[in-house]
Amino acid sequence: GGAVMGLAKGEARILVTRDADFIDAVRYPPSNCPGLIHLDFHPAHWRDIAPALETLLKAVDEEDLTGKLIALRSDGYEEFQ
């Protein structure tokens, strides 16, 4: 986890993951990363994830994701800082 987050930070990339470890705000404070989108789908099927992710990316600017954790679900998304 730490190496992946370090790489994302070092390259100023938004991390998109299904790994729930990254929603631990103590280990990975949202304010300390270029942006994190957690794909919170159970079960995880691409046919559900793809349209939700497309809707999110159309709704927010890349700059709006900086320092935030987005929990993306089939019924929308929730934003945390």
PDB file of N, CA and C in Angstrom:
ATOM      1  N   GLY A   1       0.800  -1.203   0.000  1.00  0.00           N
ATOM      2  CA  GLY A   1       0.000   0.000   0.000  1.00  0.00           C
ATOM      3  C   GLY A   1       0.837   1.258   0.000  1.00  0.00           C
ATOM      4  N   GLY A   2       1.830   1.311   0.897  1.00  0.00           N
ATOM      5  CA  GLY A   2       2.634   2.518   1.015  1.00  0.00           C
ATOM      6  C   GLY A   2       3.434   2.810  -0.240  1.00  0.00           C
ATOM      7  N   ALA A   3       3.943   1.760  -0.877  1.00  0.00           N
ATOM      8  CA  ALA A   3       4.727   1.939  -2.105  1.00  0.00           C
ATOM      9  C   ALA A   3       3.843   2.443  -3.239  1.00  0.00           C
ATOM     10  N   VAL A   4       2.640   1.912  -3.327  1.00  0.00           N
ATOM     11  CA  VAL A   4       1.707   2.330  -4.373  1.00  0.00           C
ATOM     12  C   VAL A   4       1.324   3.789  -4.165  1.00  0.00           C
ATOM     13  N   MET A   5       1.005   4.165  -2.924  1.00  0.00           N
ATOM     14  CA  MET A   5       0.633   5.543  -2.633  1.00  0.00           C
ATOM     15  C   MET A   5       1.823   6.472  -2.875  1.00  0.00           C
ATOM     16  N   GLY A   6       3.018   6.035  -2.511  1.00  0.00           N
ATOM     17  CA  GLY A   6       4.217   6.839  -2.747  1.00  0.00           C
ATOM     18  C   GLY A   6       4.428   7.096  -4.230  1.00  0.00           C
ATOM     19  N   LEU A   7       4.194   6.084  -5.039  1.00  0.00           N
ATOM     20  CA  LEU A   7       4.324   6.232  -6.484  1.00  0.00           C
ATOM     21  C   LEU A   7       3.275   7.204  -7.020  1.00  0.00           C
ATOM     22  N   ALA A   8       2.040   7.054  -6.566  1.00  0.00           N
ATOM     23  CA  ALA A   8       0.964   7.961  -7.002  1.00  0.00           C
ATOM     24  C   ALA A   8       1.297   9.405  -6.617  1.00  0.00           C
ATOM     25  N   LYS A   9       1.763   9.597  -5.400  1.00  0.00           N
ATOM     26  CA  LYS A   9       2.131  10.946  -4.959  1.00  0.00           C
ATOM     27  C   LYS A   9       3.304  11.484  -5.757  1.00  0.00           C
ATOM     28  N   GLY A  10       4.321  10.656  -5.958  1.00  0.00           N
ATOM     29  CA  GLY A  10       5.514  11.073  -6.671  1.00  0.00           C
ATOM     30  C   GLY A  10       5.243  11.468  -8.116  1.00  0.00           C
ATOM     31  N   GLU A  11       4.242  10.836  -8.717  1.00  0.00           N
ATOM     32  CA  GLU A  11       3.897  11.122 -10.108  1.00  0.00           C
ATOM     33  C   GLU A  11       2.638  11.975 -10.225  1.00  0.00           C
ATOM     34  N   ALA A  12       2.123  12.452  -9.086  1.00  0.00           N
ATOM     35  CA  ALA A  12       0.904  13.287  -9.044  1.00  0.00           C
ATOM     36  C   ALA A  12      -0.243  12.623  -9.808  1.00  0.00           C
ATOM     37  N   ARG A  13      -0.477  11.351  -9.478  1.00  0.00           N
ATOM     38  CA  ARG A  13      -1.535  10.581 -10.145  1.00  0.00           C
ATOM     39  C   ARG A  13      -2.649  10.244  -9.175  1.00  0.00           C
ATOM     40  N   ILE A  14      -3.851  10.256  -9.681  1.00  0.00           N
ATOM     41  CA  ILE A  14      -5.018   9.856  -8.898  1.00  0.00           C
ATOM     42  C   ILE A  14      -5.028   8.334  -8.847  1.00  0.00           C
ATOM     43  N   LEU A  15      -5.176   7.798  -7.657  1.00  0.00           N
ATOM     44  CA  LEU A  15      -5.189   6.355  -7.466  1.00  0.00           C
ATOM     45  C   LEU A  15      -6.636   5.860  -7.500  1.00  0.00           C
ATOM     46  N   VAL A  16      -6.893   4.890  -8.358  1.00  0.00           N
ATOM     47  CA  VAL A  16      -8.210   4.256  -8.468  1.00  0.00           C
ATOM     48  C   VAL A  16      -8.024   2.817  -8.029  1.00  0.00           C
ATOM     49  N   THR A  17      -8.766   2.403  -6.993  1.00  0.00           N
ATOM     50  CA  THR A  17      -8.524   1.094  -6.407  1.00  0.00           C
ATOM     51  C   THR A  17      -9.794   0.497  -5.809  1.00  0.00           C
ATOM     52  N   ARG A  18      -9.792  -0.835  -5.702  1.00  0.00           N
ATOM     53  CA  ARG A  18     -10.828  -1.541  -4.956  1.00  0.00           C
ATOM     54  C   ARG A  18     -10.312  -1.929  -3.573  1.00  0.00           C
ATOM     55  N   ASP A  19      -9.050  -1.688  -3.314  1.00  0.00           N
ATOM     56  CA  ASP A  19      -8.404  -2.075  -2.052  1.00  0.00           C
ATOM     57  C   ASP A  19      -8.874  -1.169  -0.916  1.00  0.00           C
ATOM     58  N   ALA A  20      -9.641  -1.729   0.015  1.00  0.00           N
ATOM     59  CA  ALA A  20     -10.199  -0.949   1.128  1.00  0.00           C
ATOM     60  C   ALA A  20      -9.140  -0.454   2.105  1.00  0.00           C
ATOM     61  N   ASP A  21      -7.927  -0.992   2.053  1.00  0.00           N
ATOM     62  CA  ASP A  21      -6.857  -0.486   2.928  1.00  0.00           C
ATOM     63  C   ASP A  21      -6.612   1.003   2.700  1.00  0.00           C
ATOM     64  N   PHE A  22      -6.824   1.471   1.475  1.00  0.00           N
ATOM     65  CA  PHE A  22      -6.534   2.861   1.142  1.00  0.00           C
ATOM     66  C   PHE A  22      -7.560   3.846   1.694  1.00  0.00           C
ATOM     67  N   ILE A  23      -8.673   3.356   2.228  1.00  0.00           N
ATOM     68  CA  ILE A  23      -9.639   4.286   2.817  1.00  0.00           C
ATOM     69  C   ILE A  23      -9.349   4.559   4.290  1.00  0.00           C
ATOM     70  N   ASP A  24      -8.278   3.995   4.803  1.00  0.00           N
ATOM     71  CA  ASP A  24      -7.817   4.261   6.167  1.00  0.00           C
ATOM     72  C   ASP A  24      -7.172   5.646   6.191  1.00  0.00           C
ATOM     73  N   ALA A  25      -7.917   6.639   6.670  1.00  0.00           N
ATOM     74  CA  ALA A  25      -7.459   8.033   6.649  1.00  0.00           C
ATOM     75  C   ALA A  25      -6.280   8.287   7.582  1.00  0.00           C
ATOM     76  N   VAL A  26      -6.029   7.401   8.525  1.00  0.00           N
ATOM     77  CA  VAL A  26      -4.871   7.556   9.407  1.00  0.00           C
ATOM     78  C   VAL A  26      -3.599   7.161   8.646  1.00  0.00           C
ATOM     79  N   ARG A  27      -3.641   6.029   7.961  1.00  0.00           N
ATOM     80  CA  ARG A  27      -2.475   5.570   7.189  1.00  0.00           C
ATOM     81  C   ARG A  27      -2.294   6.351   5.898  1.00  0.00           C
ATOM     82  N   TYR A  28      -3.416   6.738   5.273  1.00  0.00           N
ATOM     83  CA  TYR A  28      -3.374   7.423   3.981  1.00  0.00           C
ATOM     84  C   TYR A  28      -4.285   8.655   4.023  1.00  0.00           C
ATOM     85  N   PRO A  29      -3.835   9.728   4.690  1.00  0.00           N
ATOM     86  CA  PRO A  29      -4.680  10.927   4.780  1.00  0.00           C
ATOM     87  C   PRO A  29      -4.986  11.487   3.385  1.00  0.00           C
ATOM     88  N   PRO A  30      -6.255  11.710   3.072  1.00  0.00           N
ATOM     89  CA  PRO A  30      -6.609  12.236   1.753  1.00  0.00           C
ATOM     90  C   PRO A  30      -5.893  13.549   1.427  1.00  0.00           C
ATOM     91  N   SER A  31      -5.707  14.390   2.420  1.00  0.00           N
ATOM     92  CA  SER A  31      -5.061  15.677   2.182  1.00  0.00           C
ATOM     93  C   SER A  31      -3.607  15.530   1.756  1.00  0.00           C
ATOM     94  N   ASN A  32      -3.067  14.333   1.917  1.00  0.00           N
ATOM     95  CA  ASN A  32      -1.663  14.067   1.631  1.00  0.00           C
ATOM     96  C   ASN A  32      -1.467  13.299   0.320  1.00  0.00           C
ATOM     97  N   CYS A  33      -2.508  13.278  -0.531  1.00  0.00           N
ATOM     98  CA  CYS A  33      -2.390  12.531  -1.779  1.00  0.00           C
ATOM     99  C   CYS A  33      -3.023  13.312  -2.929  1.00  0.00           C
ATOM    100  N   PRO A  34      -2.661  12.968  -4.152  1.00  0.00           N
ATOM    101  CA  PRO A  34      -3.200  13.688  -5.312  1.00  0.00           C
ATOM    102  C   PRO A  34      -4.653  13.326  -5.622  1.00  0.00           C
ATOM    103  N   GLY A  35      -5.217  12.416  -4.901  1.00  0.00           N
ATOM    104  CA  GLY A  35      -6.602  12.010  -5.102  1.00  0.00           C
ATOM    105  C   GLY A  35      -6.709  10.495  -5.061  1.00  0.00           C
ATOM    106  N   LEU A  36      -7.816  10.027  -4.511  1.00  0.00           N
ATOM    107  CA  LEU A  36      -8.035   8.593  -4.365  1.00  0.00           C
ATOM    108  C   LEU A  36      -9.500   8.296  -4.643  1.00  0.00           C
ATOM    109  N   ILE A  37      -9.736   7.377  -5.552  1.00  0.00           N
ATOM    110  CA  ILE A  37     -11.093   6.918  -5.840  1.00  0.00           C
ATOM    111  C   ILE A  37     -11.170   5.457  -5.439  1.00  0.00           C
ATOM    112  N   HIS A  38     -11.993   5.197  -4.425  1.00  0.00           N
ATOM    113  CA  HIS A  38     -12.189   3.814  -3.971  1.00  0.00           C
ATOM    114  C   HIS A  38     -13.442   3.267  -4.633  1.00  0.00           C
ATOM    115  N   LEU A  39     -13.288   2.177  -5.364  1.00  0.00           N
ATOM    116  CA  LEU A  39     -14.397   1.522  -6.047  1.00  0.00           C
ATOM    117  C   LEU A  39     -15.083   0.576  -5.062  1.00  0.00           C
ATOM    118  N   ASP A  40     -16.169   1.057  -4.479  1.00  0.00           N
ATOM    119  CA  ASP A  40     -16.871   0.336  -3.418  1.00  0.00           C
ATOM    120  C   ASP A  40     -18.061  -0.420  -4.015  1.00  0.00           C
ATOM    121  N   PHE A  41     -17.762  -1.506  -4.706  1.00  0.00           N
ATOM    122  CA  PHE A  41     -18.778  -2.304  -5.388  1.00  0.00           C
ATOM    123  C   PHE A  41     -18.695  -3.739  -4.891  1.00  0.00           C
ATOM    124  N   HIS A  42     -19.867  -4.292  -4.531  1.00  0.00           N
ATOM    125  CA  HIS A  42     -19.914  -5.667  -4.033  1.00  0.00           C
ATOM    126  C   HIS A  42     -21.150  -6.345  -4.604  1.00  0.00           C
ATOM    127  N   PRO A  43     -21.002  -7.304  -5.443  1.00  0.00           N
ATOM    128  CA  PRO A  43     -19.755  -7.795  -6.025  1.00  0.00           C
ATOM    129  C   PRO A  43     -19.238  -6.794  -7.055  1.00  0.00           C
ATOM    130  N   ALA A  44     -17.971  -6.876  -7.337  1.00  0.00           N
ATOM    131  CA  ALA A  44     -17.329  -5.942  -8.260  1.00  0.00           C
ATOM    132  C   ALA A  44     -17.423  -6.476  -9.694  1.00  0.00           C
ATOM    133  N   HIS A  45     -18.274  -5.847 -10.471  1.00  0.00           N
ATOM    134  CA  HIS A  45     -18.414  -6.207 -11.885  1.00  0.00           C
ATOM    135  C   HIS A  45     -18.139  -4.967 -12.711  1.00  0.00           C
ATOM    136  N   TRP A  46     -17.288  -5.126 -13.723  1.00  0.00           N
ATOM    137  CA  TRP A  46     -16.906  -3.984 -14.549  1.00  0.00           C
ATOM    138  C   TRP A  46     -18.121  -3.310 -15.169  1.00  0.00           C
ATOM    139  N   ARG A  47     -19.162  -4.062 -15.485  1.00  0.00           N
ATOM    140  CA  ARG A  47     -20.358  -3.479 -16.101  1.00  0.00           C
ATOM    141  C   ARG A  47     -21.046  -2.493 -15.160  1.00  0.00           C
ATOM    142  N   ASP A  48     -20.814  -2.607 -13.859  1.00  0.00           N
ATOM    143  CA  ASP A  48     -21.355  -1.658 -12.881  1.00  0.00           C
ATOM    144  C   ASP A  48     -20.370  -0.518 -12.611  1.00  0.00           C
ATOM    145  N   ILE A  49     -19.083  -0.866 -12.566  1.00  0.00           N
ATOM    146  CA  ILE A  49     -18.047   0.115 -12.224  1.00  0.00           C
ATOM    147  C   ILE A  49     -17.862   1.135 -13.346  1.00  0.00           C
ATOM    148  N   ALA A  50     -17.780   0.681 -14.579  1.00  0.00           N
ATOM    149  CA  ALA A  50     -17.459   1.568 -15.707  1.00  0.00           C
ATOM    150  C   ALA A  50     -18.425   2.746 -15.838  1.00  0.00           C
ATOM    151  N   PRO A  51     -19.748   2.535 -15.835  1.00  0.00           N
ATOM    152  CA  PRO A  51     -20.640   3.687 -15.981  1.00  0.00           C
ATOM    153  C   PRO A  51     -20.586   4.635 -14.776  1.00  0.00           C
ATOM    154  N   ALA A  52     -20.406   4.081 -13.582  1.00  0.00           N
ATOM    155  CA  ALA A  52     -20.316   4.929 -12.389  1.00  0.00           C
ATOM    156  C   ALA A  52     -19.053   5.785 -12.434  1.00  0.00           C
ATOM    157  N   LEU A  53     -17.947   5.175 -12.849  1.00  0.00           N
ATOM    158  CA  LEU A  53     -16.684   5.905 -12.952  1.00  0.00           C
ATOM    159  C   LEU A  53     -16.768   6.972 -14.045  1.00  0.00           C
ATOM    160  N   GLU A  54     -17.386   6.636 -15.151  1.00  0.00           N
ATOM    161  CA  GLU A  54     -17.556   7.613 -16.230  1.00  0.00           C
ATOM    162  C   GLU A  54     -18.401   8.804 -15.759  1.00  0.00           C
ATOM    163  N   THR A  55     -19.464   8.549 -15.041  1.00  0.00           N
ATOM    164  CA  THR A  55     -20.311   9.618 -14.509  1.00  0.00           C
ATOM    165  C   THR A  55     -19.535  10.513 -13.554  1.00  0.00           C
ATOM    166  N   LEU A  56     -18.753   9.902 -12.664  1.00  0.00           N
ATOM    167  CA  LEU A  56     -17.938  10.674 -11.724  1.00  0.00           C
ATOM    168  C   LEU A  56     -16.946  11.560 -12.466  1.00  0.00           C
ATOM    169  N   LEU A  57     -16.234  10.995 -13.428  1.00  0.00           N
ATOM    170  CA  LEU A  57     -15.201  11.747 -14.132  1.00  0.00           C
ATOM    171  C   LEU A  57     -15.781  12.871 -14.980  1.00  0.00           C
ATOM    172  N   LYS A  58     -17.015  12.737 -15.397  1.00  0.00           N
ATOM    173  CA  LYS A  58     -17.687  13.820 -16.123  1.00  0.00           C
ATOM    174  C   LYS A  58     -18.179  14.905 -15.158  1.00  0.00           C
ATOM    175  N   ALA A  59     -18.442  14.528 -13.916  1.00  0.00           N
ATOM    176  CA  ALA A  59     -19.024  15.451 -12.942  1.00  0.00           C
ATOM    177  C   ALA A  59     -18.002  16.311 -12.210  1.00  0.00           C
ATOM    178  N   VAL A  60     -16.775  15.838 -12.100  1.00  0.00           N
ATOM    179  CA  VAL A  60     -15.763  16.571 -11.327  1.00  0.00           C
ATOM    180  C   VAL A  60     -14.529  16.844 -12.183  1.00  0.00           C
ATOM    181  N   ASP A  61     -13.874  17.957 -11.889  1.00  0.00           N
ATOM    182  CA  ASP A  61     -12.606  18.270 -12.543  1.00  0.00           C
ATOM    183  C   ASP A  61     -11.490  17.554 -11.802  1.00  0.00           C
ATOM    184  N   GLU A  62     -10.431  17.264 -12.522  1.00  0.00           N
ATOM    185  CA  GLU A  62      -9.285  16.579 -11.916  1.00  0.00           C
ATOM    186  C   GLU A  62      -8.779  17.330 -10.694  1.00  0.00           C
ATOM    187  N   GLU A  63      -8.743  18.654 -10.774  1.00  0.00           N
ATOM    188  CA  GLU A  63      -8.260  19.466  -9.653  1.00  0.00           C
ATOM    189  C   GLU A  63      -9.149  19.308  -8.417  1.00  0.00           C
ATOM    190  N   ASP A  64     -10.433  19.024  -8.640  1.00  0.00           N
ATOM    191  CA  ASP A  64     -11.366  18.850  -7.524  1.00  0.00           C
ATOM    192  C   ASP A  64     -11.111  17.556  -6.758  1.00  0.00           C
ATOM    193  N   LEU A  65     -10.338  16.646  -7.321  1.00  0.00           N
ATOM    194  CA  LEU A  65     -10.040  15.383  -6.653  1.00  0.00           C
ATOM    195  C   LEU A  65      -8.802  15.474  -5.763  1.00  0.00           C
ATOM    196  N   THR A  66      -7.999  16.507  -5.955  1.00  0.00           N
ATOM    197  CA  THR A  66      -6.756  16.658  -5.192  1.00  0.00           C
ATOM    198  C   THR A  66      -7.054  16.709  -3.697  1.00  0.00           C
ATOM    199  N   GLY A  67      -6.371  15.850  -2.954  1.00  0.00           N
ATOM    200  CA  GLY A  67      -6.525  15.826  -1.500  1.00  0.00           C
ATOM    201  C   GLY A  67      -7.839  15.255  -1.014  1.00  0.00           C
ATOM    202  N   LYS A  68      -8.515  14.500  -1.868  1.00  0.00           N
ATOM    203  CA  LYS A  68      -9.814  13.939  -1.482  1.00  0.00           C
ATOM    204  C   LYS A  68      -9.854  12.437  -1.706  1.00  0.00           C
ATOM    205  N   LEU A  69     -10.680  11.806  -0.906  1.00  0.00           N
ATOM    206  CA  LEU A  69     -11.024  10.400  -1.076  1.00  0.00           C
ATOM    207  C   LEU A  69     -12.456  10.375  -1.585  1.00  0.00           C
ATOM    208  N   ILE A  70     -12.664   9.700  -2.686  1.00  0.00           N
ATOM    209  CA  ILE A  70     -13.999   9.532  -3.238  1.00  0.00           C
ATOM    210  C   ILE A  70     -14.377   8.063  -3.103  1.00  0.00           C
ATOM    211  N   ALA A  71     -15.479   7.796  -2.427  1.00  0.00           N
ATOM    212  CA  ALA A  71     -16.020   6.438  -2.337  1.00  0.00           C
ATOM    213  C   ALA A  71     -17.080   6.332  -3.431  1.00  0.00           C
ATOM    214  N   LEU A  72     -16.769   5.581  -4.471  1.00  0.00           N
ATOM    215  CA  LEU A  72     -17.657   5.447  -5.624  1.00  0.00           C
ATOM    216  C   LEU A  72     -18.485   4.178  -5.483  1.00  0.00           C
ATOM    217  N   ARG A  73     -19.786   4.355  -5.632  1.00  0.00           N
ATOM    218  CA  ARG A  73     -20.722   3.230  -5.532  1.00  0.00           C
ATOM    219  C   ARG A  73     -21.666   3.268  -6.727  1.00  0.00           C
ATOM    220  N   SER A  74     -22.433   2.235  -6.910  1.00  0.00           N
ATOM    221  CA  SER A  74     -23.349   2.185  -8.051  1.00  0.00           C
ATOM    222  C   SER A  74     -24.418   3.274  -7.971  1.00  0.00           C
ATOM    223  N   ASP A  75     -24.728   3.734  -6.764  1.00  0.00           N
ATOM    224  CA  ASP A  75     -25.773   4.751  -6.601  1.00  0.00           C
ATOM    225  C   ASP A  75     -25.209   6.171  -6.458  1.00  0.00           C
ATOM    226  N   GLY A  76     -23.915   6.354  -6.733  1.00  0.00           N
ATOM    227  CA  GLY A  76     -23.331   7.684  -6.649  1.00  0.00           C
ATOM    228  C   GLY A  76     -21.980   7.644  -5.955  1.00  0.00           C
ATOM    229  N   TYR A  77     -21.595   8.783  -5.386  1.00  0.00           N
ATOM    230  CA  TYR A  77     -20.304   8.848  -4.721  1.00  0.00           C
ATOM    231  C   TYR A  77     -20.369   9.758  -3.510  1.00  0.00           C
ATOM    232  N   GLU A  78     -19.435   9.522  -2.604  1.00  0.00           N
ATOM    233  CA  GLU A  78     -19.306  10.320  -1.386  1.00  0.00           C
ATOM    234  C   GLU A  78     -17.875  10.821  -1.329  1.00  0.00           C
ATOM    235  N   GLU A  79     -17.732  12.062  -0.916  1.00  0.00           N
ATOM    236  CA  GLU A  79     -16.431  12.723  -0.912  1.00  0.00           C
ATOM    237  C   GLU A  79     -15.966  12.947   0.525  1.00  0.00           C
ATOM    238  N   PHE A  80     -14.684  12.650   0.778  1.00  0.00           N
ATOM    239  CA  PHE A  80     -14.090  12.848   2.089  1.00  0.00           C
ATOM    240  C   PHE A  80     -12.789  13.634   1.917  1.00  0.00           C
ATOM    241  N   GLN A  81     -12.467  14.440   2.925  1.00  0.00           N
ATOM    242  CA  GLN A  81     -11.207  15.184   2.896  1.00  0.00           C
ATOM    243  C   GLN A  81     -10.350  14.820   4.064  1.00  0.00           C
TER     244      GLN A  81
END
